[in-house]
Coordinates of C-alpha atoms in Angstrom, one line a residue:
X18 CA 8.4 -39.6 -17.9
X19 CA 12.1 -38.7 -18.2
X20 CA 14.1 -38.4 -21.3
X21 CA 15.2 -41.7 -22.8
X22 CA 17.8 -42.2 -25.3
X23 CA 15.6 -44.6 -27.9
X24 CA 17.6 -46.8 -30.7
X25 CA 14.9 -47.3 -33.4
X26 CA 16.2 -50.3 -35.1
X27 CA 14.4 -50.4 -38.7
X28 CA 14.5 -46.9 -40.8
X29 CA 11.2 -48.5 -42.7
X30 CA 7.9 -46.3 -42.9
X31 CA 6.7 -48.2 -39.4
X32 CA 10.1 -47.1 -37.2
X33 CA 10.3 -43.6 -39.5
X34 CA 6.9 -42.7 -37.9
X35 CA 7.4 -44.5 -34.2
X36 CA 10.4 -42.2 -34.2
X37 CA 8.1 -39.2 -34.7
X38 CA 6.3 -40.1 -32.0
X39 CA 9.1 -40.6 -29.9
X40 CA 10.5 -37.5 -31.0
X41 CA 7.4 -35.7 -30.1
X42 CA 7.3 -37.0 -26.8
X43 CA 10.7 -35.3 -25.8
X44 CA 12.7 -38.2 -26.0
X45 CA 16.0 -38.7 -27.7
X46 CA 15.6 -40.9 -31.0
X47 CA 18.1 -42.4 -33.0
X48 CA 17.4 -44.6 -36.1
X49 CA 19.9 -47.1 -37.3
X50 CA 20.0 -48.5 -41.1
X51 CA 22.3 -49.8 -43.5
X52 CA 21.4 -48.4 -46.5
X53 CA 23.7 -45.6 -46.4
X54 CA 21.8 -42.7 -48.6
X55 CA 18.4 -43.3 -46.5
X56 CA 21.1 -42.6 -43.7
X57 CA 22.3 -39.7 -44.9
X58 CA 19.1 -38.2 -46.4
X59 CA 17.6 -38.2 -42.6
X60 CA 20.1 -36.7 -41.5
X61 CA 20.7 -33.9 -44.3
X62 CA 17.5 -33.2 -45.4
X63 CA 15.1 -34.9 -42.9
X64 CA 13.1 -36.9 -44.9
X65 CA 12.6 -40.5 -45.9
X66 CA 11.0 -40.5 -49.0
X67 CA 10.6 -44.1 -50.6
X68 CA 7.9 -44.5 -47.6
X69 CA 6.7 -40.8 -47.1
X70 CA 6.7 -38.0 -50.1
X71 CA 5.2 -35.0 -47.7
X72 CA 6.8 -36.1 -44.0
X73 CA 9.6 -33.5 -42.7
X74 CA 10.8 -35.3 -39.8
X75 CA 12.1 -33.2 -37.0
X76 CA 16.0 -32.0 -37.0
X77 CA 16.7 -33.6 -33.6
X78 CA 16.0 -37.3 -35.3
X79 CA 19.8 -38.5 -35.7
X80 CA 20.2 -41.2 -38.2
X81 CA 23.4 -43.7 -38.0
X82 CA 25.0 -45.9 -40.1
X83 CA 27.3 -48.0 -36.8
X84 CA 25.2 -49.6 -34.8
X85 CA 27.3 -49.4 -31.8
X86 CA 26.8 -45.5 -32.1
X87 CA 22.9 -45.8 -32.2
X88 CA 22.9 -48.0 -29.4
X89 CA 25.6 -46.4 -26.8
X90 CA 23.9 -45.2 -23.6
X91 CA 20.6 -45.8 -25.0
X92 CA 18.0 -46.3 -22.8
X93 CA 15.5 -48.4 -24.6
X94 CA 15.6 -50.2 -28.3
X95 CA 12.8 -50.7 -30.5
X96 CA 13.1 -53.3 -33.4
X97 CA 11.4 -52.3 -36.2
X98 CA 12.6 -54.8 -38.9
X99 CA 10.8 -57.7 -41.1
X100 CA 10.3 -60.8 -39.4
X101 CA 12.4 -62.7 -41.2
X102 CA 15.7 -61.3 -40.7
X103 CA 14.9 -60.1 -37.0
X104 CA 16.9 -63.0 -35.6
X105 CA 20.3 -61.5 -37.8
X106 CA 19.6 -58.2 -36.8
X107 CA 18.7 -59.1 -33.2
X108 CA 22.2 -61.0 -32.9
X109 CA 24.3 -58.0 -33.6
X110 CA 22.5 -55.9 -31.5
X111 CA 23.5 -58.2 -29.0
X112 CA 26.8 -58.2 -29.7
X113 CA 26.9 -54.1 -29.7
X114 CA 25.1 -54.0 -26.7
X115 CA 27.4 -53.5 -23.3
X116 CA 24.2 -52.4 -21.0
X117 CA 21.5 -53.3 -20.1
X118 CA 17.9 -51.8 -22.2
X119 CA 14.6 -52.0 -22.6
X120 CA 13.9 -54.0 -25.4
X121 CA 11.1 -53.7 -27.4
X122 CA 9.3 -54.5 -31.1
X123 CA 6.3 -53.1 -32.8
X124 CA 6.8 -56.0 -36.4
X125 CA 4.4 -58.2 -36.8
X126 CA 4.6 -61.7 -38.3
X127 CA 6.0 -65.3 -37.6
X128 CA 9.5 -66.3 -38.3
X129 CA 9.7 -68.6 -41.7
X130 CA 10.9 -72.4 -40.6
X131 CA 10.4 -72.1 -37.0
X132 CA 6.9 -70.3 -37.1
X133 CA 8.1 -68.4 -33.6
X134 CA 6.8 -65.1 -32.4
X135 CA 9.3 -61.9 -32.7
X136 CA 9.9 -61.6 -28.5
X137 CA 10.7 -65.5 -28.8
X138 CA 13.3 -64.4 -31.3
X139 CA 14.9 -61.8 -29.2
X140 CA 14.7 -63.8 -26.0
X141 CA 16.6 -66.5 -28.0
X142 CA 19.2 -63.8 -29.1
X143 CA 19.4 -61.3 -26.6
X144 CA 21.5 -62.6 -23.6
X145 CA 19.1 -61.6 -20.4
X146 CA 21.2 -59.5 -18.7
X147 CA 21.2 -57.3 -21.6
X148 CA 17.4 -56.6 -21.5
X149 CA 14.5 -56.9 -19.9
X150 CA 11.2 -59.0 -20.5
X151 CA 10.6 -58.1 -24.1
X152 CA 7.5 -55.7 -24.8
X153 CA 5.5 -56.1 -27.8
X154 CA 3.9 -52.7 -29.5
X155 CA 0.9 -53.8 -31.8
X156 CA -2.2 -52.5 -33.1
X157 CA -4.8 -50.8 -35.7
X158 CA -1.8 -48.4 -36.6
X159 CA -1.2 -47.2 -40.5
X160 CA 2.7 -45.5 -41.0
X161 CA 1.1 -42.9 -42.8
X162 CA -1.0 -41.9 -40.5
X163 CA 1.0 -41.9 -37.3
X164 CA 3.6 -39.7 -39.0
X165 CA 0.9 -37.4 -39.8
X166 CA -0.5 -37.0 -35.9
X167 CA -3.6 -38.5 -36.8
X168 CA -5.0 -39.6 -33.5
X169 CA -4.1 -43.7 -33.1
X170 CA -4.5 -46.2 -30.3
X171 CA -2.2 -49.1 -29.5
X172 CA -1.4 -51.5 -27.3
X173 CA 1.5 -53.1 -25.6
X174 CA 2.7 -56.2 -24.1
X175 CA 4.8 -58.4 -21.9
X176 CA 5.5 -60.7 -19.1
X177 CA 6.3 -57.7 -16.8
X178 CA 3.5 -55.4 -16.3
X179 CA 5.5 -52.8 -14.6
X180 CA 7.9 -52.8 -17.8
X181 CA 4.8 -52.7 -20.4
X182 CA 3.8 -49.8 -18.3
X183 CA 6.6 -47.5 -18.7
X184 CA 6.7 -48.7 -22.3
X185 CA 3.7 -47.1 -22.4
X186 CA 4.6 -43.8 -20.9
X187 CA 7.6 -43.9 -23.5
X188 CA 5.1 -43.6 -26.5
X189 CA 1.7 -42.2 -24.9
X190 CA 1.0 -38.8 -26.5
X191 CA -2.4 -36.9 -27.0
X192 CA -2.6 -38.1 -30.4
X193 CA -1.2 -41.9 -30.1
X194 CA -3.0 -43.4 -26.6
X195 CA -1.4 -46.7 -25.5
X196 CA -3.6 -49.6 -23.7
X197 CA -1.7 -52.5 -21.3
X198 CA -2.9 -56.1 -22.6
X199 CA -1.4 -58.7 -20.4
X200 CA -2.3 -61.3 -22.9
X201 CA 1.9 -61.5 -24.7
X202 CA 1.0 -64.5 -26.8
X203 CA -2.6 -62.8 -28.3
X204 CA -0.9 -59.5 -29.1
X205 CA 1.7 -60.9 -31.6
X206 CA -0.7 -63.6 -32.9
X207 CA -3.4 -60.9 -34.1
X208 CA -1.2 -58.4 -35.4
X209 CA 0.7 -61.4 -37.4
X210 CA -2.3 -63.6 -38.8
X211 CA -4.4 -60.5 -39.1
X212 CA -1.8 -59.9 -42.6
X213 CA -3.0 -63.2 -43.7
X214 CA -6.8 -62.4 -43.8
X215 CA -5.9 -59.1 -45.5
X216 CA -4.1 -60.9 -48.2
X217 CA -7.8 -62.7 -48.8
X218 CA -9.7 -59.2 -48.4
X219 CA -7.3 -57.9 -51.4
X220 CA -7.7 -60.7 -53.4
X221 CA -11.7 -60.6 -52.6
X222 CA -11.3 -57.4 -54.4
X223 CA -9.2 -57.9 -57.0
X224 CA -11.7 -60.8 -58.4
X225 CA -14.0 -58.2 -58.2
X226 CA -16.8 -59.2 -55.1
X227 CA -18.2 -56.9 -52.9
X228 CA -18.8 -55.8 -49.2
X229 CA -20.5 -59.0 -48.4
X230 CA -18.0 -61.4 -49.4
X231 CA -15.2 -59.2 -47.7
X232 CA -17.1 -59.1 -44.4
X233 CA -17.4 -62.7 -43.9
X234 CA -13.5 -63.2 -44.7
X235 CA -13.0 -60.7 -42.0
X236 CA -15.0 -62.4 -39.2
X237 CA -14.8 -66.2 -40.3
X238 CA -10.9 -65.4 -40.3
X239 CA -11.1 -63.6 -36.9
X240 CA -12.4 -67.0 -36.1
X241 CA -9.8 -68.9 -37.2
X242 CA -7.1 -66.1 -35.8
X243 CA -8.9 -66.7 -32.4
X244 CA -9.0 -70.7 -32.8
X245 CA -5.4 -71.0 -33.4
X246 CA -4.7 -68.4 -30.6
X247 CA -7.1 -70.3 -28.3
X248 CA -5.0 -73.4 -28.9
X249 CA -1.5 -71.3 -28.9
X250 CA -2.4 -70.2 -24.8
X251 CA -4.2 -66.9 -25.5
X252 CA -6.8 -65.8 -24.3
X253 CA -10.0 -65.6 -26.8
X254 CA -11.1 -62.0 -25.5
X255 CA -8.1 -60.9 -27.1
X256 CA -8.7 -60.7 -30.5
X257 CA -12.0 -58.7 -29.7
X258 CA -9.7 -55.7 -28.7
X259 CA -7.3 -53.5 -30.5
X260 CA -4.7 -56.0 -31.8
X261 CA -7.4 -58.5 -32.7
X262 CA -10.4 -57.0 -34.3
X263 CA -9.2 -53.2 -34.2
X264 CA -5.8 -54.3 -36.5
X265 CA -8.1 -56.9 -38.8
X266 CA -10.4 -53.8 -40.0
X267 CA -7.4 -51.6 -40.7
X268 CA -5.6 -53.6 -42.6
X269 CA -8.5 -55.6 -44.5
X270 CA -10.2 -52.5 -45.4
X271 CA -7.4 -49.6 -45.9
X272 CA -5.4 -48.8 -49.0
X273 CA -2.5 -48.3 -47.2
X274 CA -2.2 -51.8 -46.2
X275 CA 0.3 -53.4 -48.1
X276 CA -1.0 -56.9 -47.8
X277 CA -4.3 -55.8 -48.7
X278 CA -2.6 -54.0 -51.9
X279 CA -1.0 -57.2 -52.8
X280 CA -3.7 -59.4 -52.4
X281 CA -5.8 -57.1 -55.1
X282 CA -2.9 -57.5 -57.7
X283 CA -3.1 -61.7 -56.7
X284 CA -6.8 -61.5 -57.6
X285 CA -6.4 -59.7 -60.6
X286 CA -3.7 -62.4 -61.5
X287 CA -0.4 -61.7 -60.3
X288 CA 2.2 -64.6 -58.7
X289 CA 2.6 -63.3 -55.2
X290 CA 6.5 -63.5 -56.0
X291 CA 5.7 -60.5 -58.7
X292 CA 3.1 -59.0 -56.3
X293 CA 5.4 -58.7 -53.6
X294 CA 8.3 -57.0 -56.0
X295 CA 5.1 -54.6 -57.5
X296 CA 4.4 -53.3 -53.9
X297 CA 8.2 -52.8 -53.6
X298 CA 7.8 -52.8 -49.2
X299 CA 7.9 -56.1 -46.9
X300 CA 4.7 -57.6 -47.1
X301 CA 4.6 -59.9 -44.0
X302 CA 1.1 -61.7 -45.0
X303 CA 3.1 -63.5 -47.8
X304 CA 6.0 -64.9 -45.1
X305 CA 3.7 -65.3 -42.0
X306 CA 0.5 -67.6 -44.3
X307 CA 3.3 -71.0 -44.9
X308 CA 3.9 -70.8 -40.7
X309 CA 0.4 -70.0 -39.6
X310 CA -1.1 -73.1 -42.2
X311 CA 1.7 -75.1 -40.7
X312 CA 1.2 -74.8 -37.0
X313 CA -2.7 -75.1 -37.9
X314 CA -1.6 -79.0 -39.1
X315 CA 0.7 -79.4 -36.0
X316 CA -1.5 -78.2 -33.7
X317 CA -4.8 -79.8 -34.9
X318 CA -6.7 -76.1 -35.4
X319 CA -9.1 -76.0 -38.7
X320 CA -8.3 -72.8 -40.7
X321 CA -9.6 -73.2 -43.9
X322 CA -9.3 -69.6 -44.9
X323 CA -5.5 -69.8 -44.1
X324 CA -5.4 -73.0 -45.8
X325 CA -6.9 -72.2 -49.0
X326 CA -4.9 -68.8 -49.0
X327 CA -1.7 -70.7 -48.6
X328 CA -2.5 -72.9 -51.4
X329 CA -3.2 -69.6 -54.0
X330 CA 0.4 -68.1 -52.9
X331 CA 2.0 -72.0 -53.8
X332 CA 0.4 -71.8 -57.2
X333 CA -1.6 -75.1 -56.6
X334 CA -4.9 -73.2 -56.2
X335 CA -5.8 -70.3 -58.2
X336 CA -7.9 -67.4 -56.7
X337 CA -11.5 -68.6 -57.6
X338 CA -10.9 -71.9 -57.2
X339 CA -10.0 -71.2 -53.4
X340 CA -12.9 -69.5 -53.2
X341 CA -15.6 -72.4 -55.1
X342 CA -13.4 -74.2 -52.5
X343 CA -14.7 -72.1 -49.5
X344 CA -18.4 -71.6 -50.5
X345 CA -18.6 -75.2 -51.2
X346 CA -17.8 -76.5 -48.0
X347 CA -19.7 -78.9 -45.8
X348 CA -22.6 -77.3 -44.4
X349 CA -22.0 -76.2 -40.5
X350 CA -22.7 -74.1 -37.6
X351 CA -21.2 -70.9 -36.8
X352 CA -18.6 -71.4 -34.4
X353 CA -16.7 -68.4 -32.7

């Protein structure tokens, strides 16, 4: 693939190491921020440390404080940023744009109030003839990792296949392969509930249970992930690949998921609000549970997992209640 001029919107520890691969793949990568001494410390001493101690990031990584800078001539932009200020950031990329790109995101979550997925948010934002059909980048994918060249698989998305295809060239590497899913609406469900069953894997452990309890949270919540999917116009085979099941074990069972980390300090008795602030990261399980349990009631889809985790982060439920709660339901069959 040629060269492409990349605008990595998001200097986090997700768009730090999507750069890197990027970077490695010959193309031209620009990250844009506004925290000016993350800025500057890419650029000067090509690090980003409050995500990655160890990581030297390559010298040809430029990072920019003017977003108009970052995004002239660029070829393609990636929006790396938590859900719930992609809609700011996404309208002034809009107005800084004066060309048509690529657009692209690898966050995952639902947008607080309107429960809407991220490529909903930029269509709403980004004026059409300023992009093309958004692609979605999702998957079992830890930061660390990736900015190590640890060998990971994706996928991507989106309503053109021949634009999720050169996405796909952008970022395929021999140590980060990249699958086409067709399935837009799957993609971004999985990777954004799959946060919300990790959050119940972390407090699992924090109260202390063990591998049997954790692996029933994991599939009866792949369950309800694939319910509310079902219901949402994906298709169920979805959430048996990569961004279904694939993301769900990474996150559930890894201690560099954040969500997982927070859900331990819930179990051992934390608020979520001083969980969150503890973890000191975005920790998008806590912002996407309130619009997955609400479009569960909307749309008529039992989650009772999501439900009973919603009600531990509002303080009306605490840890082991939810889960006498969950053991004590009415007897059933299994229903995928």
């Amino acid at each position: 693939m040629d060269k492409q001029r990349v605008a990595v919107i998001g200097p986090g520890s997700w768009g730090t190491a999507l750069s890197q691969v990027l970077n490695d793949n010959g193309h031209e990568v620009r990250i844009w921020g506004n925290i000016a001494e993350q800025i500057n410390e890419i650029n000067d001493e090509h690090t980003n440390k409050r995500y990655f101690k160890d990581i030297v990031l390559d010298e040809k990584i430029k990072a920019y404080h003017n977003l108009e800078d970052a995004l002239k001539d660029a070829d393609a932009v990636l929006f790396v940023v938590p859900t719930k200020v992609t809609r700011l950031v996404a309208k002034q990329v809009a107005q800084a744009l004066d060309h048509k790109v690529k657009i692209m995101h690898a966050s995952k979550g639902l947008e607080p109030n309107t429960h809407e997925r991220i490529s909903t948010i930029l269509e709403e934002e980004i004026p059409a003839e300023l992009r093309s059909e958004i692609v979605v980048v999702s998957g079992p994918s830890h930061a660390e990792e990736v900015a190590k060249n640890i060998p990971t698989t994706v996928a991507v998305s989106s309503e053109d296949k021949l634009v999720a295809e050169k996405v796909q060239d952008l970022f395929f590497t021999d140590r980060f392969r990249v699958y086409v899913n067709e399935d837009l609406i799957g993609v971004q469900l999985g990777g954004a509930l799959k946060n919300i069953i990790a959050l119940g894997a972390g407090i699992s452990d924090g109260l202390g249970f063990g591998d049997n309890g954790k692996a029933a949270l994991m599939t009866r919540g792949l369950a309800e992930i694939a319910r509310l999917g079902d219901a949402m116009g994906a298709s169920k085979g979805t959430f048996l690949g990569l961004t279904g099941v694939g993301d769900l074990i990474v996150t559930c069972t890894s201690m560099h998921s954040r969500n997982r980390k927070c859900g331990i300090l819930i179990g051992k008795g934390l608020r979520a609000e001083d969980a969150v602030r503890e973890i000191g990261m975005a920790v998008e399980g806590v912002y996407t549970i309130k619009s997955a349990y609400m479009l569960s009631k909307k749309i008529g889809v039992t989650m009772p997992i999501t439900e009973k985790l919603y009600e531990v982060l509002q303080g009306t439920k605490s840890a082991a209640e939810a889960v006498d709660d969950l053991m004590r339901r009415e007897r059933n069959y299994e229903q995928i």
